Coordinates of C-alpha atoms and ligand atoms in Angstrom, one line a residue:
M10 CA 103.2 56.3 110.1
S11 CA 107.1 57.4 109.5
M12 CA 109.1 55.0 107.2
S13 CA 112.2 52.8 109.1
R14 CA 115.6 53.2 108.8
K15 CA 115.8 50.4 106.4
E16 CA 113.5 51.6 104.4
F17 CA 114.5 54.7 104.3
I18 CA 118.0 53.8 103.1
H19 CA 116.4 51.2 99.9
K20 CA 114.0 53.9 99.0
T21 CA 117.0 56.6 98.8
G22 CA 119.5 54.0 97.1
K23 CA 117.1 53.6 94.6
G24 CA 118.2 56.3 92.0
I25 CA 122.0 55.4 92.1
I26 CA 123.3 56.2 88.5
A27 CA 126.3 55.7 86.2
A28 CA 128.0 59.0 87.1
G29 CA 129.8 60.8 84.9
A30 CA 128.5 61.2 80.7
A31 CA 124.9 62.8 81.8
S32 CA 126.4 65.7 84.1
A33 CA 130.0 66.1 81.8
A34 CA 127.2 66.6 78.6
S35 CA 125.0 69.3 80.5
P36 CA 125.3 71.3 83.7
L37 CA 121.5 71.5 83.6
L38 CA 121.8 67.9 84.4
A39 CA 124.5 68.0 87.2
G40 CA 123.4 66.2 90.4
C41 CA 120.3 64.9 87.9
Q42 CA 121.7 62.3 86.3
K43 CA 119.1 59.7 84.7
S44 CA 118.4 57.0 86.9
S45 CA 119.5 53.2 86.1
R46 CA 115.8 52.7 85.8
S47 CA 115.8 55.4 82.5
S48 CA 112.5 57.6 82.2
S49 CA 111.1 56.2 85.2
G50 CA 113.3 57.9 87.2
G51 CA 112.2 61.4 87.0
F52 CA 109.2 62.9 87.6
R53 CA 106.1 63.2 85.4
M54 CA 105.4 67.6 85.2
E55 CA 102.0 69.3 84.9
I56 CA 101.1 72.4 84.3
K57 CA 98.3 74.3 84.8
S58 CA 97.0 77.8 85.2
K59 CA 94.2 78.9 87.6
R60 CA 92.1 82.0 88.3
L61 CA 92.0 82.8 91.6
D62 CA 88.9 85.8 92.5
L63 CA 90.0 88.5 95.2
R64 CA 87.0 89.2 97.6
H65 CA 88.2 93.0 97.6
A66 CA 89.5 94.6 95.0
W67 CA 93.6 94.5 96.4
T68 CA 95.4 98.0 96.0
I69 CA 99.3 98.7 97.5
A70 CA 101.1 101.9 96.6
R71 CA 102.1 100.3 93.4
N72 CA 98.8 99.1 91.8
T73 CA 95.4 97.2 91.7
S74 CA 93.7 93.8 91.1
T75 CA 90.7 92.2 91.5
Y76 CA 91.9 88.4 90.6
K77 CA 95.4 86.6 90.4
E78 CA 96.2 84.0 87.6
Y79 CA 99.0 81.9 88.4
A80 CA 100.4 79.0 87.0
F81 CA 100.5 75.4 89.1
V82 CA 103.0 72.6 89.3
K83 CA 102.0 68.3 90.0
L84 CA 105.4 66.3 90.3
E85 CA 104.3 63.0 90.4
K86 CA 106.3 60.0 90.7
D87 CA 105.8 56.4 92.1
G88 CA 102.3 56.9 92.7
I89 CA 103.2 60.1 95.2
Y90 CA 102.4 63.9 93.5
G91 CA 104.0 67.1 95.3
L92 CA 101.6 70.3 94.2
G93 CA 103.8 74.0 94.1
E94 CA 102.0 77.5 93.0
A95 CA 103.9 80.5 91.0
A96 CA 102.6 83.5 93.2
H97 CA 104.4 85.5 90.5
N98 CA 104.6 89.1 90.7
V99 CA 105.2 92.2 88.2
R100 CA 107.2 94.2 90.7
Y101 CA 109.7 91.2 89.6
G102 CA 109.5 91.0 86.0
E103 CA 106.8 88.1 85.9
S104 CA 104.1 87.0 84.4
L105 CA 102.4 84.2 84.1
E106 CA 103.6 83.9 80.6
S107 CA 107.6 84.1 81.6
I108 CA 106.2 81.7 84.5
I109 CA 105.5 79.1 82.0
A110 CA 108.6 79.8 79.9
A111 CA 110.3 79.1 83.0
L112 CA 108.7 76.1 84.1
E113 CA 109.1 74.7 81.0
K114 CA 112.9 75.4 80.7
A115 CA 113.2 73.1 84.1
R116 CA 111.5 70.3 82.5
P117 CA 114.5 68.1 81.7
I118 CA 115.7 68.6 84.9
L119 CA 112.6 67.6 86.9
E120 CA 111.9 64.5 83.5
N121 CA 115.1 63.5 84.6
C122 CA 115.9 64.4 88.3
D123 CA 116.8 62.1 91.3
P124 CA 114.2 63.9 93.3
W125 CA 116.5 62.5 96.7
K126 CA 119.0 64.7 95.9
F127 CA 116.8 67.2 96.1
V128 CA 119.3 70.1 96.8
D129 CA 121.0 69.5 93.3
V130 CA 117.4 69.7 92.0
N131 CA 117.0 72.6 93.2
A132 CA 120.2 73.9 92.0
A133 CA 119.9 72.9 88.8
V134 CA 116.5 74.5 88.8
Q135 CA 117.5 77.8 90.5
A136 CA 120.5 78.3 87.3
V137 CA 117.7 77.4 84.5
C138 CA 117.0 81.1 84.4
E139 CA 117.6 84.6 85.7
G140 CA 114.8 85.5 87.8
Q141 CA 111.5 83.8 87.6
T142 CA 111.7 83.0 91.1
A143 CA 107.7 82.7 91.8
A144 CA 108.2 79.4 89.4
K145 CA 111.0 78.0 91.2
A146 CA 109.2 78.4 94.1
A147 CA 106.8 76.8 92.9
I148 CA 109.5 73.8 91.9
D149 CA 111.1 73.7 95.2
I150 CA 107.2 73.7 96.6
A151 CA 106.4 70.6 94.9
L152 CA 109.6 69.2 95.5
M153 CA 109.9 69.1 98.7
D154 CA 105.9 68.2 99.4
W155 CA 106.6 64.9 97.9
I156 CA 110.1 64.4 99.8
S157 CA 108.2 64.5 103.1
K158 CA 105.5 62.7 101.9
S159 CA 107.2 59.9 100.6
L160 CA 108.8 59.7 104.1
G161 CA 105.3 60.1 105.8
I162 CA 106.1 62.7 108.0
P163 CA 104.9 66.6 107.6
L164 CA 107.5 68.9 105.9
Y165 CA 108.0 70.8 109.3
Q166 CA 108.2 67.4 110.9
F167 CA 111.1 66.6 108.2
W168 CA 112.7 70.0 109.1
G169 CA 113.2 69.3 112.9
L170 CA 110.4 72.1 113.7
D171 CA 108.2 72.3 116.8
P172 CA 104.6 73.9 115.1
K173 CA 103.6 74.7 118.6
K174 CA 106.1 77.3 118.2
A175 CA 104.6 78.9 114.9
P176 CA 103.7 82.9 116.3
Q177 CA 100.6 84.8 115.3
T178 CA 99.8 85.8 111.6
T179 CA 99.1 89.9 110.4
F180 CA 95.5 90.3 108.7
S181 CA 96.6 92.7 105.8
I182 CA 94.2 96.0 104.9
G183 CA 95.0 97.1 101.7
I184 CA 94.6 100.7 100.5
D185 CA 90.7 101.4 99.8
T186 CA 88.2 103.8 100.3
M187 CA 88.1 104.8 103.8
E188 CA 84.3 103.1 104.1
M189 CA 86.0 100.1 102.8
V190 CA 88.9 100.3 105.0
K191 CA 86.7 100.3 108.1
Q192 CA 84.7 97.8 106.8
K193 CA 87.9 95.6 106.2
V194 CA 89.2 96.4 109.6
E195 CA 85.7 94.9 111.1
E196 CA 85.9 92.0 108.9
A197 CA 89.3 91.1 110.3
A198 CA 87.6 90.7 113.8
P199 CA 89.1 87.5 114.4
Y200 CA 92.9 88.7 113.5
P201 CA 94.8 90.7 116.8
L202 CA 97.4 91.7 114.2
L203 CA 96.9 93.7 111.2
K204 CA 99.2 95.0 108.8
I205 CA 98.3 98.3 107.2
K206 CA 99.1 99.3 103.5
M207 CA 100.2 102.5 103.2
G208 CA 102.9 104.5 101.0
K209 CA 100.1 106.7 98.9
D210 CA 99.3 110.3 99.6
N211 CA 96.5 109.5 101.7
D212 CA 98.6 107.6 104.8
E213 CA 96.8 110.1 107.5
E214 CA 93.5 109.1 106.5
I215 CA 94.2 105.8 106.6
L216 CA 95.3 105.4 110.2
A217 CA 92.4 107.8 111.6
A218 CA 89.5 105.2 109.9
V219 CA 91.6 102.2 111.1
R220 CA 91.9 103.4 114.4
S221 CA 88.6 104.6 114.1
V222 CA 87.0 101.2 114.3
T223 CA 90.2 99.2 116.5
K224 CA 92.7 99.7 119.2
K225 CA 94.8 96.6 118.1
T226 CA 98.5 96.4 117.7
L227 CA 99.4 97.5 113.7
R228 CA 102.0 96.9 111.8
V229 CA 102.4 99.6 108.4
D230 CA 103.7 98.5 104.6
A231 CA 104.7 101.7 102.8
N232 CA 105.7 99.6 99.9
E233 CA 108.6 101.5 99.0
G234 CA 106.2 105.0 98.9
W235 CA 108.0 108.1 101.0
K236 CA 110.9 108.8 98.7
E237 CA 112.4 111.1 101.0
K238 CA 114.3 110.8 104.4
E239 CA 113.2 113.1 106.7
L240 CA 109.4 112.1 105.9
A241 CA 110.1 108.9 106.0
L242 CA 111.3 109.0 109.7
R243 CA 108.2 112.0 110.5
K244 CA 106.1 108.8 109.3
V245 CA 108.0 105.9 111.6
E246 CA 107.4 107.9 114.7
W247 CA 104.4 109.1 114.0
L248 CA 103.3 105.5 113.4
A249 CA 105.5 104.6 116.3
A250 CA 103.1 107.0 118.7
N251 CA 99.9 105.4 117.3
G252 CA 100.1 101.5 118.3
V253 CA 102.6 100.6 115.4
D254 CA 105.3 98.4 116.2
I255 CA 106.7 97.2 112.8
V256 CA 107.6 99.4 108.9
E257 CA 107.8 97.8 106.5
Q258 CA 110.0 98.9 103.3
P259 CA 109.4 102.6 104.1
M260 CA 111.4 104.2 101.1
P261 CA 112.6 102.8 97.6
S262 CA 114.8 99.6 97.8
H263 CA 117.6 101.1 96.2
M264 CA 117.8 103.5 98.5
L265 CA 119.8 101.7 101.6
E266 CA 122.0 104.9 102.8
E267 CA 118.4 106.8 103.5
T268 CA 117.4 104.1 104.7
A269 CA 120.0 103.5 107.3
W270 CA 119.5 106.8 108.4
V271 CA 116.0 106.3 109.2
K272 CA 116.7 103.2 111.0
E273 CA 119.1 104.4 113.2
R274 CA 116.7 107.5 114.4
A275 CA 113.5 105.4 114.6
S276 CA 112.5 103.9 117.0
I277 CA 110.6 100.6 115.9
P278 CA 112.0 98.2 114.0
I279 CA 112.5 99.1 109.9
L280 CA 111.9 95.9 108.1
A281 CA 112.9 95.2 104.4
D282 CA 110.7 93.7 101.4
E283 CA 111.3 94.9 98.1
S284 CA 114.9 95.2 98.9
V285 CA 115.2 91.3 99.6
K286 CA 114.6 89.0 97.4
T287 CA 117.2 86.2 98.0
S288 CA 120.6 85.1 100.7
A289 CA 122.8 86.5 98.5
D290 CA 120.9 90.5 99.0
I291 CA 121.2 90.0 102.9
P292 CA 124.7 90.8 104.2
R293 CA 124.7 94.5 102.1
L294 CA 121.2 95.6 104.0
A295 CA 122.4 94.2 107.4
E296 CA 122.9 97.9 108.5
A297 CA 120.6 99.8 106.9
F298 CA 117.5 97.8 108.2
D299 CA 116.8 95.9 112.1
G300 CA 114.9 92.7 109.7
I301 CA 113.5 91.1 106.3
N302 CA 110.2 90.0 104.7
I303 CA 110.9 86.6 103.8
K304 CA 108.4 85.1 100.8
V305 CA 109.1 81.6 99.2
D306 CA 107.8 83.2 96.2
K307 CA 110.4 85.8 95.4
A308 CA 113.4 84.0 97.2
G309 CA 112.3 80.8 94.8
G310 CA 111.4 78.5 97.4
L311 CA 111.7 76.7 100.4
Q312 CA 115.5 75.6 100.5
E313 CA 116.4 79.4 99.5
S314 CA 114.0 80.6 102.5
L315 CA 115.7 78.2 105.0
R316 CA 119.2 79.5 103.9
M317 CA 117.9 83.1 104.0
I318 CA 116.5 82.2 108.1
W319 CA 120.0 81.2 108.9
M320 CA 122.4 84.3 107.4
A321 CA 119.3 86.9 108.4
R322 CA 119.9 84.9 112.0
S323 CA 123.4 84.7 112.0
L324 CA 123.4 88.5 111.2
G325 CA 121.3 89.5 113.8
L326 CA 118.1 90.1 112.2
K327 CA 114.5 90.2 113.0
I328 CA 112.3 87.9 110.3
M329 CA 109.4 88.2 108.8
L330 CA 107.3 85.6 107.0
G331 CA 105.1 86.9 103.9
C332 CA 103.7 86.2 101.3
M333 CA 101.8 87.1 97.9
V334 CA 98.1 87.1 97.2
S335 CA 98.0 83.3 96.5
S336 CA 95.9 80.5 97.2
S337 CA 96.6 77.9 100.7
L338 CA 99.0 75.8 98.6
S339 CA 101.5 78.6 99.2
I340 CA 100.4 80.1 102.0
T341 CA 100.5 76.6 103.7
A342 CA 104.2 75.6 102.2
A343 CA 105.2 79.1 103.6
A344 CA 103.6 78.2 107.2
H345 CA 106.1 74.6 107.5
L346 CA 108.5 77.7 107.8
S347 CA 106.5 79.8 110.6
P348 CA 108.3 78.5 113.9
L349 CA 111.6 79.7 112.7
T350 CA 110.2 83.5 112.2
D351 CA 109.4 86.4 114.3
Y352 CA 106.6 88.3 111.8
P353 CA 104.6 86.0 110.2
D354 CA 102.4 88.1 107.5
L355 CA 101.0 84.2 105.8
D356 CA 97.1 85.9 105.1
G357 CA 97.3 85.9 101.1
N358 CA 94.7 83.2 101.1
L359 CA 92.0 84.8 103.1
L360 CA 92.1 87.2 100.6
L361 CA 90.4 85.2 98.2
A362 CA 87.2 85.1 97.1
K363 CA 87.3 81.2 96.9
D364 CA 89.9 79.1 97.7
P365 CA 91.0 76.3 95.6
F366 CA 93.0 74.6 98.3
T367 CA 92.9 73.9 102.3
G368 CA 95.8 73.4 104.4
V369 CA 97.0 75.7 107.1
T370 CA 94.4 77.2 109.6
V371 CA 94.5 80.5 111.7
R372 CA 93.0 80.6 115.0
D373 CA 93.0 83.6 117.1
G374 CA 95.9 84.2 114.4
W375 CA 97.6 81.5 115.6
L376 CA 98.6 80.0 112.9
I377 CA 97.7 75.8 112.9
L378 CA 99.9 73.4 110.5
P379 CA 98.5 70.6 109.0
D380 CA 99.4 67.4 110.5
G381 CA 99.4 65.2 107.7
A382 CA 101.9 64.1 105.1
G383 CA 103.9 66.6 103.5
L384 CA 102.1 70.4 103.0
G385 CA 99.2 68.7 104.5
V386 CA 97.6 70.8 102.0
S387 CA 94.4 69.0 100.1
G388 CA 92.2 70.4 97.0
E389 CA 92.5 70.3 92.8
F390 CA 95.2 70.2 91.4
Ligands
LIG16 MG1 105.8 94.2 101.8

């Protein structure tokens, strides 16, 4: 199934170029000069939007939604295509319109690049605009799908990872009426670990509802909901005494000193989510948190997520691998990184009424990575 070394060298050698003129002319095209096969060098890029209806209205401390409408990307070359999904988030200044605009800005890079120089292609895409990381993630997911599909191997194998090391994932319960919280916990019977959203004014009521129907280990995400350090610590210790093993983002993202104060006194790990987007954020967070929640969508792709994993590890931080509410395309892309993480939280696809893609599956909470080439995702673009 996999390609011989000679074929690989032949393949990767194909796109080599007359260097100089193109990169000097435009910093956007650095490392992405036109191949000697002219316009056939880069990808054919397609952008589509899809509406994803949710199974239940999804409420967290910030807002409520009943559906998501995301942009999807297809990158095609040599009869092989890679797919990516831009699971954008208003919290980070993204909308469907801003994502599509960012994808269009990246189009000339992708249409003129040598995909095998995927590190340079990613760097050029990251530089097209500020933020809009979900758009950049969609492109990088499609790029890495194409690369590993072209090599005929699963993406985890390309990175040298053992898919059996993928830990158990959590299943998330959004904020809801107490009857619905109980019903959602009961529907989550196949998942041994639950992540509960809190941070509004009814935390006690939510915990009581959850505990009335299950004894499972819980993880709590406060989504920046507690605004004073004493309150945050009191909540964390109360949760720790009630079978909660991690608390995510107890305080607003900018309150690092206060969060450090809570972390020093807390008896369970405190993880950053809204406080961290990319690797550049990690060093200043290392004192305030025990770990970070990496999301491919907010990191701007798989390559940046991998860099974040190594940086966090070097600082002794734990790693949660999170996601947005999204289809199996984004979730499976993230799942290929899960063997390197401690706390996968890859359930965004399970919250959809109908998933347009299939990929990673969950058995008794364990993530089962598909063994097909690339992401191993199938479904209609
Ligand atoms: Mg979170």
